[in-house]
Each structure stands twice: as structure tokens, then as C-alpha cells.
PDB file of C-alpha atoms in Angstrom:
ATOM      1  CA  UNK A   1      43.444-127.107 -76.642  1.00 97.00           C
ATOM      2  CA  UNK A   2      39.726-126.204 -77.063  1.00 98.00           C
ATOM      3  CA  UNK A   3      38.117-125.982 -80.238  1.00 98.00           C
ATOM      4  CA  UNK A   4      35.164-123.584 -82.045  1.00 98.00           C
ATOM      5  CA  UNK A   5      33.113-125.100 -85.272  1.00 98.00           C
ATOM      6  CA  UNK A   6      31.456-122.906 -87.499  1.00 98.00           C
ATOM      7  CA  UNK A   7      28.611-125.138 -89.581  1.00 96.00           C
ATOM      8  CA  UNK A   8      28.522-127.387 -86.790  1.00 97.00           C
ATOM      9  CA  UNK A   9      25.044-128.352 -87.799  1.00 94.00           C
ATOM     10  CA  UNK A  10      25.345-129.200 -91.065  1.00 95.00           C
ATOM     11  CA  UNK A  11      26.229-132.475 -93.025  1.00 96.00           C
ATOM     12  CA  UNK A  12      30.015-132.512 -92.097  1.00 98.00           C
ATOM     13  CA  UNK A  13      30.246-129.853 -89.146  1.00 97.00           C
ATOM     14  CA  UNK A  14      28.463-132.231 -86.838  1.00 97.00           C
ATOM     15  CA  UNK A  15      31.166-135.004 -87.762  1.00 98.00           C
ATOM     16  CA  UNK A  16      33.866-132.955 -87.226  1.00 98.00           C
ATOM     17  CA  UNK A  17      32.306-132.137 -83.757  1.00 98.00           C
ATOM     18  CA  UNK A  18      31.835-135.578 -83.172  1.00 97.00           C
ATOM     19  CA  UNK A  19      35.431-136.518 -84.067  1.00 98.00           C
ATOM     20  CA  UNK A  20      36.357-133.846 -81.573  1.00 98.00           C
ATOM     21  CA  UNK A  21      34.350-135.501 -79.047  1.00 97.00           C
ATOM     22  CA  UNK A  22      36.290-138.649 -79.516  1.00 97.00           C
ATOM     23  CA  UNK A  23      39.018-137.010 -78.969  1.00 96.00           C
ATOM     24  CA  UNK A  24      38.126-135.376 -75.485  1.00 96.00           C
ATOM     25  CA  UNK A  25      38.467-132.224 -76.900  1.00 97.00           C
ATOM     26  CA  UNK A  26      36.156-129.288 -75.507  1.00 97.00           C
ATOM     27  CA  UNK A  27      34.344-128.035 -78.583  1.00 98.00           C
ATOM     28  CA  UNK A  28      32.266-124.855 -78.685  1.00 98.00           C
ATOM     29  CA  UNK A  29      29.822-125.612 -81.762  1.00 98.00           C
ATOM     30  CA  UNK A  30      28.226-122.339 -83.339  1.00 97.00           C
ATOM     31  CA  UNK A  31      24.717-122.882 -84.773  1.00 95.00           C
ATOM     32  CA  UNK A  32      22.091-120.082 -86.158  1.00 90.00           C
ATOM     33  CA  UNK A  33      19.305-122.052 -84.952  1.00 89.00           C
ATOM     34  CA  UNK A  34      19.260-123.057 -81.350  1.00 90.00           C
ATOM     35  CA  UNK A  35      16.253-125.126 -81.660  1.00 88.00           C
ATOM     36  CA  UNK A  36      17.676-127.639 -84.539  1.00 84.00           C
ATOM     37  CA  UNK A  37      20.966-128.067 -82.217  1.00 90.00           C
ATOM     38  CA  UNK A  38      19.149-129.208 -79.231  1.00 85.00           C
ATOM     39  CA  UNK A  39      19.737-132.558 -78.645  1.00 88.00           C
ATOM     40  CA  UNK A  40      22.280-133.096 -81.540  1.00 93.00           C
ATOM     41  CA  UNK A  41      25.295-133.074 -79.361  1.00 94.00           C
ATOM     42  CA  UNK A  42      26.629-134.330 -75.521  1.00 91.00           C
ATOM     43  CA  UNK A  43      26.016-131.417 -73.236  1.00 89.00           C
ATOM     44  CA  UNK A  44      29.401-132.425 -70.892  1.00 91.00           C
ATOM     45  CA  UNK A  45      31.668-131.969 -74.203  1.00 93.00           C
ATOM     46  CA  UNK A  46      29.913-129.533 -76.295  1.00 97.00           C
ATOM     47  CA  UNK A  47      28.810-125.827 -75.437  1.00 96.00           C
ATOM     48  CA  UNK A  48      26.594-124.619 -78.434  1.00 96.00           C
ATOM     49  CA  UNK A  49      26.611-120.828 -79.083  1.00 97.00           C
ATOM     50  CA  UNK A  50      24.537-118.967 -80.956  1.00 96.00           C
ATOM     51  CA  UNK A  51      26.324-116.512 -83.689  1.00 97.00           C
ATOM     52  CA  UNK A  52      26.312-116.102 -87.722  1.00 97.00           C
ATOM     53  CA  UNK A  53      29.616-116.284 -89.983  1.00 97.00           C
ATOM     54  CA  UNK A  54      28.212-113.222 -91.637  1.00 97.00           C
ATOM     55  CA  UNK A  55      28.386-111.111 -88.263  1.00 97.00           C
ATOM     56  CA  UNK A  56      31.435-110.475 -87.025  1.00 96.00           C
ATOM     57  CA  UNK A  57      30.721-109.329 -84.060  1.00 96.00           C
ATOM     58  CA  UNK A  58      28.546-112.642 -82.673  1.00 97.00           C
ATOM     59  CA  UNK A  59      31.828-114.485 -83.572  1.00 97.00           C
ATOM     60  CA  UNK A  60      33.485-112.396 -81.452  1.00 97.00           C
ATOM     61  CA  UNK A  61      31.827-113.798 -78.601  1.00 97.00           C
ATOM     62  CA  UNK A  62      31.178-117.323 -80.167  1.00 98.00           C
ATOM     63  CA  UNK A  63      34.816-118.355 -80.344  1.00 98.00           C
ATOM     64  CA  UNK A  64      35.365-116.938 -76.847  1.00 97.00           C
ATOM     65  CA  UNK A  65      38.626-118.795 -75.509  1.00 97.00           C
ATOM     66  CA  UNK A  66      39.119-121.397 -78.189  1.00 98.00           C
ATOM     67  CA  UNK A  67      42.322-121.873 -79.104  1.00 98.00           C
ATOM     68  CA  UNK A  68      41.782-123.534 -82.675  1.00 98.00           C
ATOM     69  CA  UNK A  69      39.051-123.252 -85.457  1.00 98.00           C
ATOM     70  CA  UNK A  70      37.126-125.806 -87.973  1.00 98.00           C
ATOM     71  CA  UNK A  71      35.255-124.167 -90.735  1.00 98.00           C
ATOM     72  CA  UNK A  72      32.665-126.401 -92.492  1.00 98.00           C
ATOM     73  CA  UNK A  73      30.293-123.693 -93.305  1.00 97.00           C
ATOM     74  CA  UNK A  74      28.945-123.544 -97.140  1.00 93.00           C
ATOM     75  CA  UNK A  75      26.109-121.888 -99.238  1.00 91.00           C
ATOM     76  CA  UNK A  76      22.849-124.347 -99.262  1.00 85.00           C
ATOM     77  CA  UNK A  77      21.985-124.353-103.110  1.00 82.00           C
ATOM     78  CA  UNK A  78      18.819-121.551-103.594  1.00 85.00           C
ATOM     79  CA  UNK A  79      18.188-119.217-105.814  1.00 85.00           C
ATOM     80  CA  UNK A  80      19.842-116.759-103.979  1.00 88.00           C
ATOM     81  CA  UNK A  81      22.673-116.301-106.483  1.00 89.00           C
ATOM     82  CA  UNK A  82      24.406-113.957-103.705  1.00 94.00           C
ATOM     83  CA  UNK A  83      24.621-117.100-100.971  1.00 92.00           C
ATOM     84  CA  UNK A  84      28.100-118.474-102.274  1.00 95.00           C
ATOM     85  CA  UNK A  85      29.530-115.118-102.016  1.00 96.00           C
ATOM     86  CA  UNK A  86      28.147-114.067 -98.567  1.00 96.00           C
ATOM     87  CA  UNK A  87      28.621-117.432 -96.900  1.00 96.00           C
ATOM     88  CA  UNK A  88      31.606-119.000 -98.743  1.00 97.00           C
ATOM     89  CA  UNK A  89      33.823-115.882 -98.959  1.00 98.00           C
ATOM     90  CA  UNK A  90      32.415-113.227 -96.977  1.00 98.00           C
ATOM     91  CA  UNK A  91      31.682-115.347 -94.237  1.00 98.00           C
ATOM     92  CA  UNK A  92      34.867-117.190 -94.039  1.00 98.00           C
ATOM     93  CA  UNK A  93      37.019-113.834 -94.303  1.00 98.00           C
ATOM     94  CA  UNK A  94      34.959-112.646 -91.142  1.00 98.00           C
ATOM     95  CA  UNK A  95      36.023-115.861 -89.877  1.00 98.00           C
ATOM     96  CA  UNK A  96      39.417-115.627 -90.678  1.00 98.00           C
ATOM     97  CA  UNK A  97      39.761-112.075 -89.511  1.00 98.00           C
ATOM     98  CA  UNK A  98      38.108-112.738 -86.069  1.00 98.00           C
ATOM     99  CA  UNK A  99      40.302-115.563 -85.814  1.00 98.00           C
ATOM    100  CA  UNK A 100      43.240-113.690 -86.498  1.00 98.00           C
ATOM    101  CA  UNK A 101      42.261-110.636 -83.728  1.00 98.00           C
ATOM    102  CA  UNK A 102      42.187-113.471 -81.083  1.00 98.00           C
ATOM    103  CA  UNK A 103      45.257-115.068 -81.743  1.00 98.00           C
ATOM    104  CA  UNK A 104      43.783-118.491 -82.632  1.00 98.00           C
ATOM    105  CA  UNK A 105      46.785-121.051 -83.166  1.00 98.00           C
ATOM    106  CA  UNK A 106      44.985-123.139 -85.975  1.00 98.00           C
ATOM    107  CA  UNK A 107      41.997-122.549 -88.416  1.00 98.00           C
ATOM    108  CA  UNK A 108      41.005-125.681 -90.566  1.00 99.00           C
ATOM    109  CA  UNK A 109      38.815-124.913 -93.473  1.00 98.00           C
ATOM    110  CA  UNK A 110      37.045-127.011 -95.302  1.00 98.00           C
ATOM    111  CA  UNK A 111      36.649-126.294 -99.251  1.00 98.00           C
ATOM    112  CA  UNK A 112      35.715-128.550-102.204  1.00 97.00           C
ATOM    113  CA  UNK A 113      38.056-130.089-104.740  1.00 97.00           C
ATOM    114  CA  UNK A 114      38.250-128.327-108.080  1.00 95.00           C
ATOM    115  CA  UNK A 115      37.597-124.730-106.850  1.00 95.00           C
ATOM    116  CA  UNK A 116      40.506-124.108-109.383  1.00 93.00           C
ATOM    117  CA  UNK A 117      38.252-125.061-112.308  1.00 91.00           C
ATOM    118  CA  UNK A 118      36.760-122.113-113.180  1.00 90.00           C
ATOM    119  CA  UNK A 119      34.833-124.037-115.961  1.00 87.00           C
ATOM    120  CA  UNK A 120      33.168-126.474-113.372  1.00 88.00           C
ATOM    121  CA  UNK A 121      29.592-127.647-113.606  1.00 88.00           C
ATOM    122  CA  UNK A 122      29.328-126.741-109.838  1.00 84.00           C
ATOM    123  CA  UNK A 123      30.552-122.930-110.350  1.00 84.00           C
ATOM    124  CA  UNK A 124      26.952-122.669-112.565  1.00 82.00           C
ATOM    125  CA  UNK A 125      25.930-122.272-108.778  1.00 85.00           C
ATOM    126  CA  UNK A 126      26.434-118.869-108.589  1.00 88.00           C
ATOM    127  CA  UNK A 127      29.820-119.477-108.572  1.00 92.00           C
ATOM    128  CA  UNK A 128      30.384-121.606-105.373  1.00 94.00           C
ATOM    129  CA  UNK A 129      33.831-123.260-106.005  1.00 94.00           C
ATOM    130  CA  UNK A 130      35.345-119.590-107.157  1.00 95.00           C
ATOM    131  CA  UNK A 131      34.252-118.115-103.823  1.00 96.00           C
ATOM    132  CA  UNK A 132      35.299-121.071-102.459  1.00 97.00           C
ATOM    133  CA  UNK A 133      38.927-120.259-103.655  1.00 97.00           C
ATOM    134  CA  UNK A 134      38.916-116.758-103.282  1.00 98.00           C
ATOM    135  CA  UNK A 135      38.117-117.793 -99.095  1.00 98.00           C
ATOM    136  CA  UNK A 136      41.174-120.291 -99.587  1.00 98.00           C
ATOM    137  CA  UNK A 137      43.773-117.079-100.723  1.00 98.00           C
ATOM    138  CA  UNK A 138      42.279-114.959 -97.733  1.00 98.00           C
ATOM    139  CA  UNK A 139      42.847-117.572 -95.091  1.00 98.00           C
ATOM    140  CA  UNK A 140      46.715-118.646 -96.973  1.00 98.00           C
ATOM    141  CA  UNK A 141      47.535-114.800 -96.719  1.00 98.00           C
ATOM    142  CA  UNK A 142      45.814-113.710 -93.209  1.00 98.00           C
ATOM    143  CA  UNK A 143      49.058-114.837 -91.409  1.00 98.00           C
ATOM    144  CA  UNK A 144      47.154-117.505 -89.561  1.00 98.00           C
ATOM    145  CA  UNK A 145      48.586-121.296 -89.317  1.00 98.00           C
ATOM    146  CA  UNK A 146      46.032-123.083 -91.447  1.00 98.00           C
ATOM    147  CA  UNK A 147      45.029-126.413 -93.044  1.00 98.00           C
ATOM    148  CA  UNK A 148      42.658-126.528 -95.992  1.00 98.00           C
ATOM    149  CA  UNK A 149      41.043-129.491 -96.485  1.00 98.00           C
ATOM    150  CA  UNK A 150      39.815-130.109-100.255  1.00 98.00           C
ATOM    151  CA  UNK A 151      37.168-132.936-100.425  1.00 98.00           C
ATOM    152  CA  UNK A 152      35.655-134.911-103.292  1.00 97.00           C
ATOM    153  CA  UNK A 153      32.273-135.607-103.379  1.00 95.00           C
ATOM    154  CA  UNK A 154      30.561-135.871 -99.966  1.00 96.00           C
ATOM    155  CA  UNK A 155      29.267-139.178 -98.754  1.00 97.00           C
ATOM    156  CA  UNK A 156      26.977-139.687 -95.946  1.00 96.00           C
ATOM    157  CA  UNK A 157      27.217-143.400 -96.147  1.00 96.00           C
ATOM    158  CA  UNK A 158      30.443-144.785 -94.557  1.00 93.00           C
ATOM    159  CA  UNK A 159      32.971-147.103 -96.240  1.00 92.00           C
ATOM    160  CA  UNK A 160      36.197-148.737 -95.148  1.00 90.00           C
ATOM    161  CA  UNK A 161      38.195-147.443 -98.353  1.00 97.00           C
ATOM    162  CA  UNK A 162      41.404-145.826 -97.838  1.00 98.00           C
ATOM    163  CA  UNK A 163      42.131-142.558 -98.180  1.00 98.00           C
ATOM    164  CA  UNK A 164      43.977-140.690-100.841  1.00 98.00           C
ATOM    165  CA  UNK A 165      45.319-137.223-100.019  1.00 98.00           C
ATOM    166  CA  UNK A 166      47.417-135.522-103.136  1.00 98.00           C
ATOM    167  CA  UNK A 167      48.485-131.725-103.010  1.00 98.00           C
ATOM    168  CA  UNK A 168      46.416-128.790-104.484  1.00 98.00           C
ATOM    169  CA  UNK A 169      44.718-129.260-108.116  1.00 97.00           C
ATOM    170  CA  UNK A 170      45.947-132.503-108.299  1.00 97.00           C
ATOM    171  CA  UNK A 171      42.628-134.772-107.755  1.00 97.00           C
ATOM    172  CA  UNK A 172      39.723-133.788-110.065  1.00 94.00           C
ATOM    173  CA  UNK A 173      37.365-136.540-109.232  1.00 95.00           C
ATOM    174  CA  UNK A 174      36.242-138.981-106.732  1.00 97.00           C
ATOM    175  CA  UNK A 175      34.101-139.118-103.285  1.00 98.00           C
ATOM    176  CA  UNK A 176      34.675-139.371 -99.476  1.00 98.00           C
ATOM    177  CA  UNK A 177      32.310-140.050 -96.472  1.00 98.00           C
ATOM    178  CA  UNK A 178      32.158-137.193 -94.342  1.00 98.00           C
ATOM    179  CA  UNK A 179      33.190-138.688 -91.308  1.00 98.00           C
ATOM    180  CA  UNK A 180      36.471-139.583 -93.306  1.00 98.00           C
ATOM    181  CA  UNK A 181      36.919-135.673 -93.809  1.00 98.00           C
ATOM    182  CA  UNK A 182      36.172-135.044 -90.488  1.00 98.00           C
ATOM    183  CA  UNK A 183      38.990-137.276 -89.635  1.00 98.00           C
ATOM    184  CA  UNK A 184      41.043-135.288 -91.625  1.00 98.00           C
ATOM    185  CA  UNK A 185      40.244-132.072 -90.519  1.00 98.00           C
ATOM    186  CA  UNK A 186      40.868-133.375 -86.457  1.00 98.00           C
ATOM    187  CA  UNK A 187      44.151-134.871 -87.568  1.00 98.00           C
ATOM    188  CA  UNK A 188      45.048-131.684 -88.880  1.00 98.00           C
ATOM    189  CA  UNK A 189      45.323-129.528 -85.773  1.00 98.00           C
ATOM    190  CA  UNK A 190      47.861-132.297 -84.322  1.00 98.00           C
ATOM    191  CA  UNK A 191      50.208-133.074 -87.058  1.00 98.00           C
ATOM    192  CA  UNK A 192      53.069-130.709 -87.332  1.00 98.00           C
ATOM    193  CA  UNK A 193      53.393-131.997 -91.443  1.00 98.00           C
ATOM    194  CA  UNK A 194      49.835-130.302 -91.819  1.00 98.00           C
ATOM    195  CA  UNK A 195      50.443-126.790 -91.020  1.00 98.00           C
ATOM    196  CA  UNK A 196      50.156-124.364 -93.933  1.00 98.00           C
ATOM    197  CA  UNK A 197      49.016-126.858 -96.640  1.00 98.00           C
ATOM    198  CA  UNK A 198      46.520-127.222 -99.027  1.00 98.00           C
ATOM    199  CA  UNK A 199      45.309-131.396 -98.904  1.00 98.00           C
ATOM    200  CA  UNK A 200      43.193-132.911-101.604  1.00 98.00           C
ATOM    201  CA  UNK A 201      40.930-135.716-100.411  1.00 98.00           C
ATOM    202  CA  UNK A 202      39.192-138.618-101.836  1.00 98.00           C
ATOM    203  CA  UNK A 203      38.867-142.377-100.818  1.00 98.00           C
ATOM    204  CA  UNK A 204      39.187-145.427-102.924  1.00 97.00           C
ATOM    205  CA  UNK A 205      39.580-149.158-102.853  1.00 96.00           C
ATOM    206  CA  UNK A 206      42.274-150.803-103.549  1.00 95.00           C
ATOM    207  CA  UNK A 207      44.935-148.142-101.688  1.00 95.00           C
ATOM    208  CA  UNK A 208      47.547-148.573 -99.548  1.00 94.00           C
ATOM    209  CA  UNK A 209      45.842-147.790 -96.127  1.00 93.00           C
ATOM    210  CA  UNK A 210      48.490-145.271 -94.983  1.00 97.00           C
ATOM    211  CA  UNK A 211      47.609-143.548 -91.249  1.00 98.00           C
ATOM    212  CA  UNK A 212      46.702-139.530 -91.528  1.00 98.00           C
ATOM    213  CA  UNK A 213      50.220-138.277 -90.229  1.00 98.00           C
ATOM    214  CA  UNK A 214      51.676-140.153 -93.194  1.00 98.00           C
ATOM    215  CA  UNK A 215      49.024-138.594 -95.542  1.00 98.00           C
ATOM    216  CA  UNK A 216      50.186-135.010 -94.092  1.00 98.00           C
ATOM    217  CA  UNK A 217      53.793-135.762 -94.515  1.00 98.00           C
ATOM    218  CA  UNK A 218      53.648-137.288 -97.925  1.00 97.00           C
ATOM    219  CA  UNK A 219      52.307-133.881 -99.659  1.00 98.00           C
ATOM    220  CA  UNK A 220      54.784-131.288 -99.999  1.00 92.00           C
TER     221      UNK A 220
END
């Protein structure tokens, strides 16, 4: 297995890279800004490649000989109303298309809770949830093996709360540390029951401490 990570320098993406390294999986980490990425990853496990999901030609070279793809890209809040459409939809479409052409074995997409709720407050940010949902559907219809991870509110601080996992459009609130989102995303590559599923994840105190394979198997 060799993993390609899009959005590798983002808050979630860098944790995905770290989780892959902990599993001794070689990584190609795609960044737009080489200077920003310097010193961020262990050089013996991570190959930094420069590219952009908005430029499919760069994706071909960046993915290279990778066998699996993890996507943690996302538009940043700004006054550019085209950002979510371009990054979350068109960028993901480009990644899916190139992955399919290259015969990628599994694509894990980090999306968001509540993407099916049009009247959600997050859609005030230029319809970001709507475009994430469109990207999910494009991946589902692509023929690629996929896992779509919909996390609740993302937290940088760690907790030891158990992960709660459910099927699509089941969880509507809650939060989860980014490290746990990374763990779920990487574990999906190894668990047959994670294939071709949408899973929603949050973490809550007092919940049963089930293993990730058990959690994936519980989602129908």
C-alpha cells in the first residue's frame, strides 16, 4: 500500500499523514506551498509533491504510483463565493477522475456532518455543505471503491471519548477531535466493512468503547 493525501498540510490532512506513518505506510503528501510543508513530515516516510486539486494535470504526477487516496481538502472561509464550488466540488471531481484513470484501489473522502441539510447554517458559507454533498455523490457514482467519512465539529484538542459511528443522515450534532477523524480515515483502508459506505462520526463520553472494525461493521 502507498497512500496519496490531498490537503496534507491542513489541520486534518496532517493528522492523516501522521496516522499513515504510524502504520508504516509510505505517503505522497500533496501541498500547494512547499515552504509551508518543510519540516512538517518525517522525510523518511513522506514524499512531498507540489500540486493542486484544481489542476488535474498536476494530480497525475502527484499521485504517481500510489495505490490509495485520502482527500482532506476543503475551502477556507473567505469572501470568494466560488471557493466551496471550486475546491469542495470541482477539486474533488478532478481527484476522483484521475484516481479512476490510475486504477486507485480505495478513495477515502473526508466530508462533513449534515451535508444533506440545505437550510443548515454552514450553507451560509457559499453553500459549502451542498457542494460537499455533490462531491460525495460524484464519488459514489464513479465506480471507485470509496469510504466517505462525515465528521461532526472538528476539534484540535485531544479527548479520550469513544467514537460514535452511524450511517448517513443519522447524526446531526456533536464534535470529534481531528486525530480521531484521521484514525477512522486510515482504518477504513484496512476494514472490508468500510468499503462503499458513508459513515458519520462524533465522539461522546459514556458511550461503549468499540473498535473501529466493529463500528464499521455496525453501519449497514
